[in-house]
């Protein structure tokens, strides 16, 4: 599909539609939808903003490309004055005091936020069932999960309820739901977009990521959100990615894939054969393909969950009912903390907090946490060596197709293993894009750090050939 942003922009400028009608239509769709994608609607503000855009157009003023474009926001981003619940009981009545940098940049460009979107609570999950707002239903088959943790965002884009949505990706939460709902979803290089105002899950891999129906829309939104931010010291300045510079595949000569991902027993037979067919098509275009060695999926998943749980236990320790969230009074202060946290965190979040505190505790941290950090260094080194040999690494997004609603909750360990192909690229802090092609849940395109442009370029090349 071509850029919806550009198409809508033209329709607005040519007065074929009004911004108010457009926003109202999307709000109605969101309100009526039965996929559980909405935590709260930002309808009053959205309609006010739309009216202002219409006045500008009526007065003959020029409008920016994103001006009047309706979008969605995963409910883990601060947007001043809006409910920001992280889909949790703990924060169900919490309102943001300020706005996340990435979202502010979109607001400054004139984009109109419509909705805070359902997701796994605090980003903890791969199915968007770990939420107080009801399991998100898949856009293609509502008996299946929407994917997670940015499930509401992916389904909204896939169903056309938002033009694009902003998800968050710590270990796959943009890429996996994008794959489950057949759209594009980008996890940029870590630090390209400021995390300020994104609720922290695992700070060393948390990334802001756009979901959309075209590569062009991903590029437009990525450019607007990128850049150094004084409020996030891990950010860096990046050059704008130009339309022309991603329109051909020049410079991409060699790609690689991880042999063990494809040879694993855990991969669905169809996903495997579809992936191998894609590889053959790429070879037929004269691109060299190398089979690479990589860490076993079990090692990747264990390393990721060890570090992610440690970081989330630490990040969520601030949520004790004192400054934020639903406080439940009990006998004394300590008990108040305990009851507040036990009653208001979900089972999945508690599992991670307990696991993370165990990993970090005296007597265990050397054995487990430090080992996790050492493995992460080895994973990054492996990627560095790979990218001396190949320009792009291609992989399936998930080993299998989306589970039925209810199944992941029964077996959290199986759910963790379903992240086998996404978490490695997170630990490596690489730019990785899901494209809705090649396998039932798409393909992941990864490049070396700061090479987001190459990822989009290869996506354009694939678009016309698979
Ligand atoms: N499914 C992974 C997890 O639960 C990734 C989640 C995410 O990226 N927020 O940790």
PDB file of N, CA, C and O and ligand atoms in Angstrom, residues 74 123-126 148-149 168-174 201 304-305 308 352 415 419, ligand 1:
ATOM      1  N   UNK A  74      -0.105   3.847  22.269  1.00  0.00           N
ATOM      2  CA  UNK A  74      -0.122   2.762  23.263  1.00  0.00           C
ATOM      3  C   UNK A  74      -0.234   3.379  24.660  1.00  0.00           C
ATOM      4  O   UNK A  74       0.411   4.400  24.935  1.00  0.00           O
ATOM      5  N   UNK A 123       3.700  -3.489  29.379  1.00  0.00           N
ATOM      6  CA  UNK A 123       4.453  -4.126  28.282  1.00  0.00           C
ATOM      7  C   UNK A 123       4.806  -5.572  28.572  1.00  0.00           C
ATOM      8  O   UNK A 123       5.570  -6.187  27.836  1.00  0.00           O
ATOM      9  N   UNK A 124       4.259  -6.127  29.648  1.00  0.00           N
ATOM     10  CA  UNK A 124       4.592  -7.494  30.056  1.00  0.00           C
ATOM     11  C   UNK A 124       3.712  -8.503  29.334  1.00  0.00           C
ATOM     12  O   UNK A 124       2.626  -8.842  29.816  1.00  0.00           O
ATOM     13  N   UNK A 125       4.162  -8.974  28.175  1.00  0.00           N
ATOM     14  CA  UNK A 125       3.387 -10.004  27.502  1.00  0.00           C
ATOM     15  C   UNK A 125       3.583 -10.000  26.007  1.00  0.00           C
ATOM     16  O   UNK A 125       4.203  -9.088  25.437  1.00  0.00           O
ATOM     17  N   UNK A 126       3.054 -11.033  25.373  1.00  0.00           N
ATOM     18  CA  UNK A 126       3.203 -11.195  23.924  1.00  0.00           C
ATOM     19  C   UNK A 126       1.852 -11.418  23.269  1.00  0.00           C
ATOM     20  O   UNK A 126       1.777 -11.892  22.138  1.00  0.00           O
ATOM     21  N   UNK A 148       1.372  -8.986  21.174  1.00  0.00           N
ATOM     22  CA  UNK A 148       1.676  -8.036  22.247  1.00  0.00           C
ATOM     23  C   UNK A 148       3.146  -7.717  22.345  1.00  0.00           C
ATOM     24  O   UNK A 148       3.957  -8.285  21.657  1.00  0.00           O
ATOM     25  N   UNK A 149       3.407  -6.723  23.126  1.00  0.00           N
ATOM     26  CA  UNK A 149       2.423  -6.107  23.988  1.00  0.00           C
ATOM     27  C   UNK A 149       1.638  -4.960  23.326  1.00  0.00           C
ATOM     28  O   UNK A 149       0.599  -4.567  23.856  1.00  0.00           O
ATOM     29  N   UNK A 168       5.403   0.485  21.712  1.00  0.00           N
ATOM     30  CA  UNK A 168       6.694   0.443  22.410  1.00  0.00           C
ATOM     31  C   UNK A 168       7.230  -0.960  22.271  1.00  0.00           C
ATOM     32  O   UNK A 168       6.469  -1.922  22.339  1.00  0.00           O
ATOM     33  N   UNK A 169       8.541  -1.075  22.012  1.00  0.00           N
ATOM     34  CA  UNK A 169       9.137  -2.392  21.765  1.00  0.00           C
ATOM     35  C   UNK A 169      10.340  -2.586  22.672  1.00  0.00           C
ATOM     36  O   UNK A 169      11.350  -1.899  22.544  1.00  0.00           O
ATOM     37  N   UNK A 170      10.206  -3.542  23.596  1.00  0.00           N
ATOM     38  CA  UNK A 170      11.299  -3.867  24.513  1.00  0.00           C
ATOM     39  C   UNK A 170      11.958  -5.169  24.072  1.00  0.00           C
ATOM     40  O   UNK A 170      13.180  -5.295  24.082  1.00  0.00           O
ATOM     41  N   UNK A 171      11.102  -6.124  23.679  1.00  0.00           N
ATOM     42  CA  UNK A 171      11.636  -7.414  23.227  1.00  0.00           C
ATOM     43  C   UNK A 171      10.888  -7.943  22.013  1.00  0.00           C
ATOM     44  O   UNK A 171      10.966  -9.121  21.700  1.00  0.00           O
ATOM     45  N   UNK A 172      10.103  -7.062  21.373  1.00  0.00           N
ATOM     46  CA  UNK A 172       9.360  -7.508  20.186  1.00  0.00           C
ATOM     47  C   UNK A 172       7.960  -6.945  20.113  1.00  0.00           C
ATOM     48  O   UNK A 172       7.187  -7.281  19.205  1.00  0.00           O
ATOM     49  N   UNK A 173       7.612  -6.090  21.044  1.00  0.00           N
ATOM     50  CA  UNK A 173       6.217  -5.666  21.203  1.00  0.00           C
ATOM     51  C   UNK A 173       5.635  -4.810  20.097  1.00  0.00           C
ATOM     52  O   UNK A 173       4.421  -4.613  20.059  1.00  0.00           O
ATOM     53  N   UNK A 174       6.463  -4.296  19.209  1.00  0.00           N
ATOM     54  CA  UNK A 174       5.930  -3.645  18.015  1.00  0.00           C
ATOM     55  C   UNK A 174       5.959  -4.643  16.862  1.00  0.00           C
ATOM     56  O   UNK A 174       4.991  -4.808  16.110  1.00  0.00           O
ATOM     57  N   UNK A 201       9.952  -0.097  31.039  1.00  0.00           N
ATOM     58  CA  UNK A 201       9.860  -1.539  31.304  1.00  0.00           C
ATOM     59  C   UNK A 201      11.298  -2.016  31.517  1.00  0.00           C
ATOM     60  O   UNK A 201      11.768  -2.088  32.654  1.00  0.00           O
ATOM     61  N   UNK A 304      17.355 -12.517  27.681  1.00  0.00           N
ATOM     62  CA  UNK A 304      16.439 -11.371  27.621  1.00  0.00           C
ATOM     63  C   UNK A 304      15.570 -11.310  28.881  1.00  0.00           C
ATOM     64  O   UNK A 304      15.456 -10.258  29.518  1.00  0.00           O
ATOM     65  N   UNK A 305      14.944 -12.413  29.240  1.00  0.00           N
ATOM     66  CA  UNK A 305      14.018 -12.367  30.386  1.00  0.00           C
ATOM     67  C   UNK A 305      14.751 -12.135  31.707  1.00  0.00           C
ATOM     68  O   UNK A 305      14.222 -11.476  32.604  1.00  0.00           O
ATOM     69  N   UNK A 308      15.432  -8.340  31.439  1.00  0.00           N
ATOM     70  CA  UNK A 308      14.189  -7.554  31.405  1.00  0.00           C
ATOM     71  C   UNK A 308      13.484  -7.622  32.767  1.00  0.00           C
ATOM     72  O   UNK A 308      12.948  -6.615  33.244  1.00  0.00           O
ATOM     73  N   UNK A 352       7.193 -11.276  37.142  1.00  0.00           N
ATOM     74  CA  UNK A 352       8.420 -10.633  36.668  1.00  0.00           C
ATOM     75  C   UNK A 352       9.110  -9.838  37.775  1.00  0.00           C
ATOM     76  O   UNK A 352      10.338  -9.782  37.839  1.00  0.00           O
ATOM     77  N   UNK A 415       4.756 -18.811  26.175  1.00  0.00           N
ATOM     78  CA  UNK A 415       4.642 -17.441  25.653  1.00  0.00           C
ATOM     79  C   UNK A 415       6.032 -16.803  25.567  1.00  0.00           C
ATOM     80  O   UNK A 415       6.363 -16.164  24.564  1.00  0.00           O
ATOM     81  N   UNK A 419       8.866 -15.493  21.838  1.00  0.00           N
ATOM     82  CA  UNK A 419       9.648 -14.282  21.543  1.00  0.00           C
ATOM     83  C   UNK A 419      11.048 -14.613  21.002  1.00  0.00           C
ATOM     84  O   UNK A 419      11.893 -13.726  20.870  1.00  0.00           O
TER      85      UNK A 419
HETATM   86  N1  LIG B   1       6.926 -10.205  24.919  1.00  0.00           N
HETATM   87  C1  LIG B   1       8.101  -9.590  25.452  1.00  0.00           C
HETATM   88  C2  LIG B   1       7.975  -9.465  26.946  1.00  0.00           C
HETATM   89  O1  LIG B   1       6.969  -9.773  27.457  1.00  0.00           O
HETATM   90  C3  LIG B   1       8.323  -8.249  24.839  1.00  0.00           C
HETATM   91  C4  LIG B   1       7.441  -7.211  25.409  1.00  0.00           C
HETATM   92  C5  LIG B   1       7.777  -5.835  24.943  1.00  0.00           C
HETATM   93  O2  LIG B   1       8.516  -5.653  23.967  1.00  0.00           O
HETATM   94  N2  LIG B   1       7.272  -4.869  25.680  1.00  0.00           N
HETATM   95  O3  LIG B   1       8.869  -9.032  27.595  1.00  0.00           O
END
